[in-house]
Tab-separated table of N, CA and C and ligand atoms in Angstrom:
chain	number	residue	atom	x	y	z
J	11	MET	N	0.921	-1.204	0.074
J	11	MET	CA	0.197	0.003	-0.055
J	11	MET	C	0.882	1.331	-0.117
J	12	ASP	N	0.647	2.369	-0.918
J	12	ASP	CA	1.434	3.384	-0.934
J	12	ASP	C	0.839	4.426	0.111
J	13	GLU	N	1.839	5.544	0.393
J	13	GLU	CA	1.648	6.381	1.462
J	13	GLU	C	0.357	7.187	1.258
J	14	THR	N	0.012	7.571	-0.073
J	14	THR	CA	-1.455	8.267	-0.256
J	14	THR	C	-2.529	7.489	0.318
J	15	SER	N	-2.902	6.075	0.039
J	15	SER	CA	-3.666	5.373	0.366
J	15	SER	C	-3.848	5.192	1.802
J	16	LEU	N	-2.510	5.081	2.338
J	16	LEU	CA	-2.533	5.009	3.869
J	16	LEU	C	-2.945	6.106	4.572
J	17	ILE	N	-2.362	7.421	4.137
J	17	ILE	CA	-2.960	8.841	4.777
J	17	ILE	C	-4.503	8.980	4.637
J	18	LYS	N	-5.036	8.501	3.458
J	18	LYS	CA	-6.683	8.722	3.037
J	18	LYS	C	-7.240	7.810	4.290
J	19	GLN	N	-6.646	6.390	4.497
J	19	GLN	CA	-7.394	5.855	5.571
J	19	GLN	C	-7.104	6.337	6.929
J	20	ALA	N	-6.102	7.403	7.149
J	20	ALA	CA	-5.841	8.126	8.801
J	20	ALA	C	-7.047	9.090	8.686
J	21	PHE	N	-7.004	9.776	7.476
J	21	PHE	CA	-8.242	10.685	7.631
J	21	PHE	C	-9.456	10.235	7.718
J	22	SER	N	-10.007	9.197	7.118
J	22	SER	CA	-10.960	8.526	7.520
J	22	SER	C	-11.531	8.021	9.235
J	23	ALA	N	-10.287	7.533	9.583
J	23	ALA	CA	-10.093	6.848	11.019
J	23	ALA	C	-10.249	8.273	11.945
J	24	ARG	N	-9.839	9.372	11.557
J	24	ARG	CA	-9.893	10.595	12.525
J	24	ARG	C	-11.336	10.974	12.612
J	25	LYS	N	-12.160	10.605	11.764
J	25	LYS	CA	-13.608	10.923	11.955
J	25	LYS	C	-14.269	10.646	13.286
J	26	ASN	N	-13.560	9.345	13.846
J	26	ASN	CA	-14.163	8.561	14.787
J	26	ASN	C	-13.577	9.136	16.123
J	27	ALA	N	-12.918	10.203	16.122
J	27	ALA	CA	-12.050	10.467	17.349
J	27	ALA	C	-13.307	10.950	18.304
J	28	TYR	N	-12.778	10.740	19.669
J	28	TYR	CA	-13.810	11.283	20.779
J	28	TYR	C	-12.820	12.194	21.749
J	29	ALA	N	-12.753	13.578	21.447
J	29	ALA	CA	-12.018	14.381	21.704
J	29	ALA	C	-12.485	15.820	22.264
J	30	PRO	N	-13.798	15.569	23.321
J	30	PRO	CA	-14.408	16.711	23.689
J	30	PRO	C	-13.432	17.688	24.629
J	31	TYR	N	-12.208	17.267	24.878
J	31	TYR	CA	-11.529	18.044	25.870
J	31	TYR	C	-10.357	19.034	25.267
J	32	SER	N	-9.819	18.395	24.274
J	32	SER	CA	-8.719	19.028	23.491
J	32	SER	C	-9.316	19.569	22.267
J	33	ASP	N	-10.182	19.076	21.732
J	33	ASP	CA	-11.138	19.548	20.233
J	33	ASP	C	-9.840	19.152	19.131
J	34	PHE	N	-8.733	18.393	19.543
J	34	PHE	CA	-7.893	18.117	18.701
J	34	PHE	C	-8.063	16.469	18.365
J	35	THR	N	-8.303	16.272	17.100
J	35	THR	CA	-8.554	14.898	16.725
J	35	THR	C	-7.741	14.243	15.789
J	36	VAL	N	-7.367	13.017	16.122
J	36	VAL	CA	-6.207	12.386	15.487
J	36	VAL	C	-6.896	10.984	14.960
J	37	GLY	N	-6.048	10.383	13.931
J	37	GLY	CA	-6.354	9.271	13.241
J	37	GLY	C	-5.253	8.587	13.024
J	38	ALA	N	-5.424	7.483	12.845
J	38	ALA	CA	-4.052	6.478	12.381
J	38	ALA	C	-4.660	5.284	11.678
J	39	ALA	N	-3.522	4.924	10.533
J	39	ALA	CA	-3.798	3.912	9.841
J	39	ALA	C	-2.607	3.053	9.884
J	40	LEU	N	-2.757	1.721	10.371
J	40	LEU	CA	-1.535	0.840	10.755
J	40	LEU	C	-1.622	-0.217	9.777
J	41	LEU	N	-0.466	-0.413	9.191
J	41	LEU	CA	-0.329	-1.307	8.257
J	41	LEU	C	0.579	-2.523	8.661
J	42	CYS	N	-0.220	-3.613	8.852
J	42	CYS	CA	0.446	-4.957	9.355
J	42	CYS	C	1.436	-5.388	8.062
J	43	SER	N	2.423	-6.383	8.446
J	43	SER	CA	3.435	-6.867	7.466
J	43	SER	C	2.600	-7.638	6.726
J	44	ASP	N	1.425	-8.177	7.092
J	44	ASP	CA	0.733	-9.494	6.264
J	44	ASP	C	-0.246	-8.683	5.328
J	45	GLY	N	-0.417	-7.174	5.494
J	45	GLY	CA	-1.265	-6.372	4.656
J	45	GLY	C	-2.601	-6.001	5.161
J	46	THR	N	-2.980	-6.443	6.153
J	46	THR	CA	-4.109	-6.150	7.049
J	46	THR	C	-3.830	-4.753	7.563
J	47	LEU	N	-4.976	-3.929	7.368
J	47	LEU	CA	-5.219	-2.831	7.930
J	47	LEU	C	-6.133	-2.256	9.406
J	48	TYR	N	-5.297	-1.514	10.136
J	48	TYR	CA	-6.089	-1.519	11.753
J	48	TYR	C	-6.216	0.011	11.436
J	49	PHE	N	-7.123	0.588	12.280
J	49	PHE	CA	-7.492	2.281	12.552
J	49	PHE	C	-7.725	2.456	13.790
J	50	GLY	N	-7.338	3.658	14.110
J	50	GLY	CA	-7.649	4.140	15.365
J	50	GLY	C	-7.651	5.758	15.614
J	51	ALA	N	-8.447	6.225	16.455
J	51	ALA	CA	-8.698	7.660	16.790
J	51	ALA	C	-8.378	7.757	18.138
J	52	ASN	N	-7.939	8.981	18.378
J	52	ASN	CA	-7.614	9.525	20.063
J	52	ASN	C	-9.241	9.372	20.579
J	53	ILE	N	-9.126	8.764	21.896
J	53	ILE	CA	-10.119	8.938	23.116
J	53	ILE	C	-9.740	9.311	23.889
J	54	GLU	N	-10.519	10.244	24.553
J	54	GLU	CA	-10.137	11.068	25.679
J	54	GLU	C	-11.102	10.820	26.712
J	55	ASN	N	-10.568	11.116	28.032
J	55	ASN	CA	-11.349	10.860	29.079
J	55	ASN	C	-11.811	11.965	30.008
J	56	ALA	N	-12.540	12.447	30.651
J	56	ALA	CA	-13.088	13.224	31.666
J	56	ALA	C	-12.032	13.389	32.911
J	57	ALA	N	-11.219	12.364	33.225
J	57	ALA	CA	-10.424	12.531	34.040
J	57	ALA	C	-8.931	12.603	33.287
J	58	TYR	N	-8.981	12.730	32.229
J	58	TYR	CA	-7.676	13.194	31.153
J	58	TYR	C	-6.634	12.262	30.959
J	59	SER	N	-5.850	11.990	32.015
J	59	SER	CA	-4.829	11.184	32.063
J	59	SER	C	-5.146	9.820	31.346
J	60	PRO	N	-6.330	9.284	31.376
J	60	PRO	CA	-6.578	7.840	30.948
J	60	PRO	C	-6.657	7.875	29.409
J	61	SER	N	-6.849	9.262	28.757
J	61	SER	CA	-6.892	9.434	27.227
J	61	SER	C	-5.771	8.514	26.644
J	62	LEU	N	-6.531	8.028	25.426
J	62	LEU	CA	-5.576	7.310	24.835
J	62	LEU	C	-5.126	8.015	23.252
J	63	CYS	N	-4.191	7.937	22.786
J	63	CYS	CA	-3.755	8.365	21.531
J	63	CYS	C	-4.235	7.563	20.246
J	64	ALA	N	-4.294	7.999	19.167
J	64	ALA	CA	-4.862	7.376	17.825
J	64	ALA	C	-3.993	6.158	17.611
J	65	GLU	N	-2.751	6.509	17.834
J	65	GLU	CA	-1.668	5.500	17.323
J	65	GLU	C	-1.637	4.220	18.082
J	66	ARG	N	-1.925	4.237	19.677
J	66	ARG	CA	-2.006	3.134	20.673
J	66	ARG	C	-3.212	2.446	20.523
J	67	ALA	N	-4.437	3.413	19.826
J	67	ALA	CA	-5.753	2.732	19.798
J	67	ALA	C	-5.531	1.400	18.580
J	68	ALA	N	-4.701	1.997	17.543
J	68	ALA	CA	-4.763	1.400	16.250
J	68	ALA	C	-3.766	-0.006	16.877
J	69	PHE	N	-2.685	0.358	17.551
J	69	PHE	CA	-1.816	-0.909	17.684
J	69	PHE	C	-2.743	-1.956	18.584
J	70	ALA	N	-3.414	-1.253	19.628
J	70	ALA	CA	-4.058	-2.221	20.704
J	70	ALA	C	-4.992	-3.115	19.974
J	71	LYS	N	-5.605	-2.374	18.883
J	71	LYS	CA	-6.612	-3.371	18.295
J	71	LYS	C	-6.125	-4.648	17.381
J	72	ALA	N	-4.840	-4.105	16.668
J	72	ALA	CA	-3.996	-4.989	16.033
J	72	ALA	C	-3.356	-6.085	16.945
J	73	ILE	N	-2.833	-5.855	18.023
J	73	ILE	CA	-2.254	-6.687	18.896
J	73	ILE	C	-3.237	-7.622	19.482
J	74	GLY	N	-4.137	-6.894	19.923
J	74	GLY	CA	-5.361	-7.881	20.353
J	74	GLY	C	-5.753	-8.916	19.531
J	75	ASP	N	-5.719	-8.521	18.369
J	75	ASP	CA	-6.011	-9.608	17.008
J	75	ASP	C	-4.871	-10.614	16.769
J	76	GLY	N	-3.554	-10.500	17.349
J	76	GLY	CA	-2.704	-11.431	17.316
J	76	GLY	C	-1.779	-11.025	16.412
J	77	GLN	N	-1.812	-9.657	15.732
J	77	GLN	CA	-0.741	-9.168	14.999
J	77	GLN	C	0.424	-8.722	15.671
J	78	ARG	N	1.491	-9.063	14.974
J	78	ARG	CA	3.025	-8.692	15.905
J	78	ARG	C	3.989	-7.990	14.849
J	79	GLU	N	3.551	-8.141	13.659
J	79	GLU	CA	4.592	-7.554	12.692
J	79	GLU	C	3.919	-6.403	11.866
J	80	PHE	N	4.678	-5.085	11.669
J	80	PHE	CA	4.182	-4.031	11.479
J	80	PHE	C	5.202	-3.436	10.073
J	81	SER	N	4.397	-2.805	9.435
J	81	SER	CA	5.341	-1.919	8.469
J	81	SER	C	5.314	-0.421	8.479
J	82	ALA	N	4.238	-0.108	8.755
J	82	ALA	CA	4.167	1.461	8.332
J	82	ALA	C	2.807	1.795	9.435
J	83	ILE	N	2.898	3.152	9.636
J	83	ILE	CA	1.566	3.938	10.238
J	83	ILE	C	1.712	5.053	9.740
J	84	ALA	N	0.240	5.653	9.121
J	84	ALA	CA	-0.246	6.944	9.067
J	84	ALA	C	-0.605	7.604	9.933
J	85	VAL	N	-0.416	8.795	10.173
J	85	VAL	CA	-0.822	9.691	11.459
J	85	VAL	C	-1.460	10.983	10.975
J	86	VAL	N	-2.757	11.748	11.109
J	86	VAL	CA	-3.155	12.758	10.861
J	86	VAL	C	-3.824	13.561	12.242
J	87	GLY	N	-3.513	14.658	12.255
J	87	GLY	CA	-4.190	15.344	13.476
J	87	GLY	C	-4.198	16.577	13.450
J	88	GLY	N	-5.291	17.491	14.144
J	88	GLY	CA	-5.507	18.851	14.243
J	88	GLY	C	-6.968	19.187	14.692
J	89	LYS	N	-6.864	20.322	14.850
J	89	LYS	CA	-7.778	20.904	15.589
J	89	LYS	C	-9.371	20.620	14.847
J	90	ALA	N	-10.168	19.854	15.697
J	90	ALA	CA	-11.545	19.275	14.974
J	90	ALA	C	-12.261	20.415	14.207
J	91	GLY	N	-12.724	19.985	12.845
J	91	GLY	CA	-13.259	21.016	12.153
J	91	GLY	C	-12.284	21.510	10.856
J	92	LEU	N	-11.172	21.451	11.250
J	92	LEU	CA	-9.845	21.431	10.269
J	92	LEU	C	-9.609	20.334	9.215
J	93	GLY	N	-9.682	20.396	8.129
J	93	GLY	CA	-9.502	19.039	7.143
J	93	GLY	C	-8.130	19.037	6.490
J	94	ALA	N	-7.970	18.040	5.541
J	94	ALA	CA	-6.738	17.843	4.892
J	94	ALA	C	-6.332	19.308	4.458
J	95	GLY	N	-4.863	19.881	4.387
J	95	GLY	CA	-4.380	21.062	3.809
J	95	GLY	C	-4.814	22.234	5.008
J	96	GLN	N	-5.509	21.804	5.958
J	96	GLN	CA	-5.704	23.081	6.852
J	96	GLN	C	-4.931	22.676	8.112
J	97	ILE	N	-4.593	21.401	8.548
J	97	ILE	CA	-3.980	20.879	9.547
J	97	ILE	C	-2.112	21.048	9.520
J	98	GLY	N	-1.630	21.028	10.693
J	98	GLY	CA	-0.273	20.809	10.438
J	98	GLY	C	0.162	19.466	10.472
J	99	LEU	N	1.379	19.037	10.740
J	99	LEU	CA	1.648	17.660	10.871
J	99	LEU	C	1.894	17.234	12.482
J	100	ALA	N	0.969	16.287	12.729
J	100	ALA	CA	0.991	15.849	14.158
J	100	ALA	C	1.968	14.385	14.598
J	101	TYR	N	3.098	14.956	14.944
J	101	TYR	CA	3.965	13.642	15.376
J	101	TYR	C	3.607	12.775	16.380
J	102	PRO	N	3.810	11.473	16.454
J	102	PRO	CA	3.411	10.647	17.583
J	102	PRO	C	4.338	10.922	18.881
J	103	CYS	N	3.497	11.315	19.766
J	103	CYS	CA	3.922	11.320	21.245
J	103	CYS	C	4.881	10.315	21.669
J	104	GLY	N	5.746	10.790	22.696
J	104	GLY	CA	6.836	9.779	23.023
J	104	GLY	C	6.340	8.369	23.619
J	105	VAL	N	5.301	8.600	24.565
J	105	VAL	CA	4.591	7.025	24.773
J	105	VAL	C	4.191	6.350	23.432
J	106	CYS	N	3.674	6.918	22.657
J	106	CYS	CA	3.307	6.084	21.356
J	106	CYS	C	4.533	5.731	20.576
J	107	ARG	N	5.356	6.327	20.560
J	107	ARG	CA	7.130	6.076	19.796
J	107	ARG	C	7.694	4.770	20.747
J	108	GLN	N	7.432	4.843	22.004
J	108	GLN	CA	7.807	3.829	23.025
J	108	GLN	C	6.934	2.420	22.648
J	109	TRP	N	5.538	2.627	22.641
J	109	TRP	CA	4.805	1.286	22.252
J	109	TRP	C	5.131	0.838	20.848
J	110	MET	N	5.566	1.588	19.815
J	110	MET	CA	6.118	1.167	18.647
J	110	MET	C	7.163	0.254	18.523
J	111	ALA	N	8.045	0.810	19.558
J	111	ALA	CA	9.668	0.025	19.723
J	111	ALA	C	9.536	-1.137	20.472
J	112	GLU	N	8.240	-1.337	21.138
J	112	GLU	CA	7.999	-2.772	21.626
J	112	GLU	C	7.614	-3.765	20.373
J	113	PHE	N	6.984	-3.364	19.509
J	113	PHE	CA	6.407	-4.275	18.376
J	113	PHE	C	7.211	-4.249	17.109
J	114	CYS	N	7.873	-2.758	16.778
J	114	CYS	CA	8.375	-2.623	15.496
J	114	CYS	C	9.949	-2.594	15.747
J	115	GLN	N	10.505	-2.866	14.386
J	115	GLN	CA	11.943	-2.578	14.277
J	115	GLN	C	12.382	-1.278	13.785
J	116	GLY	N	13.642	-0.708	13.572
J	116	GLY	CA	13.827	0.471	13.430
J	116	GLY	C	13.530	1.070	12.012
J	117	ASP	N	13.219	0.015	11.228
J	117	ASP	CA	13.011	0.821	9.964
J	117	ASP	C	11.480	0.544	9.732
J	118	PHE	N	10.520	0.408	10.721
J	118	PHE	CA	9.436	0.629	10.631
J	118	PHE	C	8.829	2.054	10.166
J	119	LYS	N	7.837	2.274	9.166
J	119	LYS	CA	7.829	3.834	8.737
J	119	LYS	C	6.583	4.518	9.393
J	120	ILE	N	6.955	5.846	9.648
J	120	ILE	CA	6.099	6.574	10.321
J	120	ILE	C	5.613	7.993	9.534
J	121	ILE	N	4.362	7.794	8.671
J	121	ILE	CA	4.119	8.871	7.887
J	121	ILE	C	3.026	9.865	8.768
J	122	VAL	N	3.593	11.103	8.842
J	122	VAL	CA	3.013	12.223	9.250
J	122	VAL	C	2.311	13.078	8.146
J	123	ALA	N	1.123	13.323	7.970
J	123	ALA	CA	0.556	14.114	6.922
J	123	ALA	C	-0.365	15.286	7.364
J	124	ALA	N	-0.440	16.279	6.479
J	124	ALA	CA	-1.350	17.380	6.435
J	124	ALA	C	-2.163	17.209	5.428
J	125	ALA	N	-1.787	16.653	4.539
J	125	ALA	CA	-2.923	16.241	3.169
J	125	ALA	C	-2.329	14.982	2.708
J	126	GLU	N	-3.374	14.579	1.790
J	126	GLU	CA	-2.608	13.316	1.098
J	126	GLU	C	-1.568	13.666	-0.037
J	127	ASP	N	-1.231	14.806	-0.144
J	127	ASP	CA	-0.189	15.195	-1.083
J	127	ASP	C	0.973	15.688	-0.094
J	128	ASP	N	0.718	15.946	1.316
J	128	ASP	CA	1.655	16.752	1.851
J	128	ASP	C	2.177	16.051	3.205
J	129	PHE	N	3.191	15.423	3.081
J	129	PHE	CA	3.691	14.353	4.223
J	129	PHE	C	5.097	14.140	4.285
J	130	LYS	N	5.440	13.583	5.604
J	130	LYS	CA	6.795	13.255	5.577
J	130	LYS	C	6.971	11.955	6.212
J	131	VAL	N	7.792	11.225	5.709
J	131	VAL	CA	8.246	9.653	6.095
J	131	VAL	C	9.474	9.513	6.858
J	132	TYR	N	9.103	8.822	7.967
J	132	TYR	CA	10.195	8.746	8.874
J	132	TYR	C	10.580	7.333	9.138
J	133	LEU	N	11.541	7.073	9.893
J	133	LEU	CA	11.638	5.362	10.233
J	133	LEU	C	11.873	5.541	11.753
J	134	LEU	N	11.203	4.628	12.297
J	134	LEU	CA	11.322	4.516	13.735
J	134	LEU	C	12.666	4.770	14.497
J	135	LYS	N	13.491	4.504	13.864
J	135	LYS	CA	14.967	4.470	14.634
J	135	LYS	C	15.186	6.332	14.395
J	136	GLU	N	14.523	6.997	13.612
J	136	GLU	CA	14.921	8.610	13.475
J	136	GLU	C	14.233	9.178	14.378
J	137	LEU	N	12.936	8.636	14.874
J	137	LEU	CA	11.965	9.558	15.665
J	137	LEU	C	12.252	8.862	17.255
J	138	LEU	N	13.115	7.964	17.344
J	138	LEU	CA	13.481	7.426	18.694
J	138	LEU	C	14.533	6.595	18.793
J	139	PRO	N	15.721	7.728	18.598
J	139	PRO	CA	16.722	6.965	18.523
J	139	PRO	C	17.539	6.300	19.719
J	140	HIS	N	18.282	5.615	19.883
J	140	HIS	CA	18.675	5.196	21.247
J	140	HIS	C	17.549	4.840	22.464
J	141	GLY	N	16.471	4.494	21.814
J	141	GLY	CA	15.365	3.852	22.722
J	141	GLY	C	15.750	2.532	23.445
J	142	PHE	N	14.687	2.439	24.263
J	142	PHE	CA	14.743	1.099	25.020
J	142	PHE	C	13.682	0.226	24.501
J	143	SER	N	13.997	-0.957	24.043
J	143	SER	CA	13.388	-1.824	23.466
J	143	SER	C	13.293	-3.118	24.155
J	144	PRO	N	12.544	-4.204	23.699
J	144	PRO	CA	12.757	-5.552	24.360
J	144	PRO	C	14.218	-6.104	24.116
J	145	GLN	N	15.077	-5.624	23.106
J	145	GLN	CA	16.037	-6.165	23.025
J	145	GLN	C	17.112	-5.498	24.165
J	146	SER	N	16.610	-4.648	24.618
J	146	SER	CA	17.719	-3.745	25.807
J	146	SER	C	17.659	-4.797	27.198
J	147	LEU	N	16.771	-5.470	27.242
J	147	LEU	CA	16.589	-6.259	28.454
J	147	LEU	C	17.676	-7.613	28.324
J	148	PHE	N	18.134	-7.972	27.125
J	148	PHE	CA	19.137	-9.072	26.896
J	148	PHE	C	20.558	-8.608	27.023
R	10	LIG	N1	-2.764	12.486	20.485
R	10	LIG	C1	-2.946	11.256	19.553
R	10	LIG	O1	-3.818	10.919	19.513
R	10	LIG	N2	-1.540	11.056	19.252
R	10	LIG	C2	-0.402	11.738	19.648
R	10	LIG	O2	0.620	11.146	18.940
R	10	LIG	C3	-0.350	13.035	20.196
R	10	LIG	C4	-1.854	13.516	20.815
R	10	LIG	C5	-4.211	13.118	21.121
R	10	LIG	C6	-4.123	12.832	22.635
R	10	LIG	C7	-5.174	13.916	23.068
R	10	LIG	O3	-6.481	13.328	22.587
R	10	LIG	C8	-5.034	15.184	21.841
R	10	LIG	O4	-4.014	14.303	21.074
R	10	LIG	C9	-4.374	16.319	22.401
R	10	LIG	O5	-3.189	16.155	22.832
């Protein structure tokens, strides 16, 4: 699957965000190595700290379904009501990068997009250099 298609899916996932407190809605489309797609949107909570990012929502669904190998994720986010071309790039937070490091290799692709034709592609090892991963324990 190419970057543009994955970004389109992330924009679609963003519609399901539940973000009444920040009014910042995020969508993620996660591509598994076997080609399966999973979607996530941020889910906030009145107690604030239990809120869940879109990326981890997508990973949790995939991992719960038994998926363990991933190739790429597309992430889009911005103020609710602003669409493609109106939002900036929303980079994965540190906790989400750490989740990625648990299940993904350094060459996992992270696509951050403001529109289908306006995006940047990073590798996990670029966004989380010198991270702590399962390999660190051995
Ligand atoms: N958020 C994400 O969904 N992913 C990130 O990587 C960063 C932040 C969400 C959490 C919260 O619901 C809203 O964006 C504002 O921080």
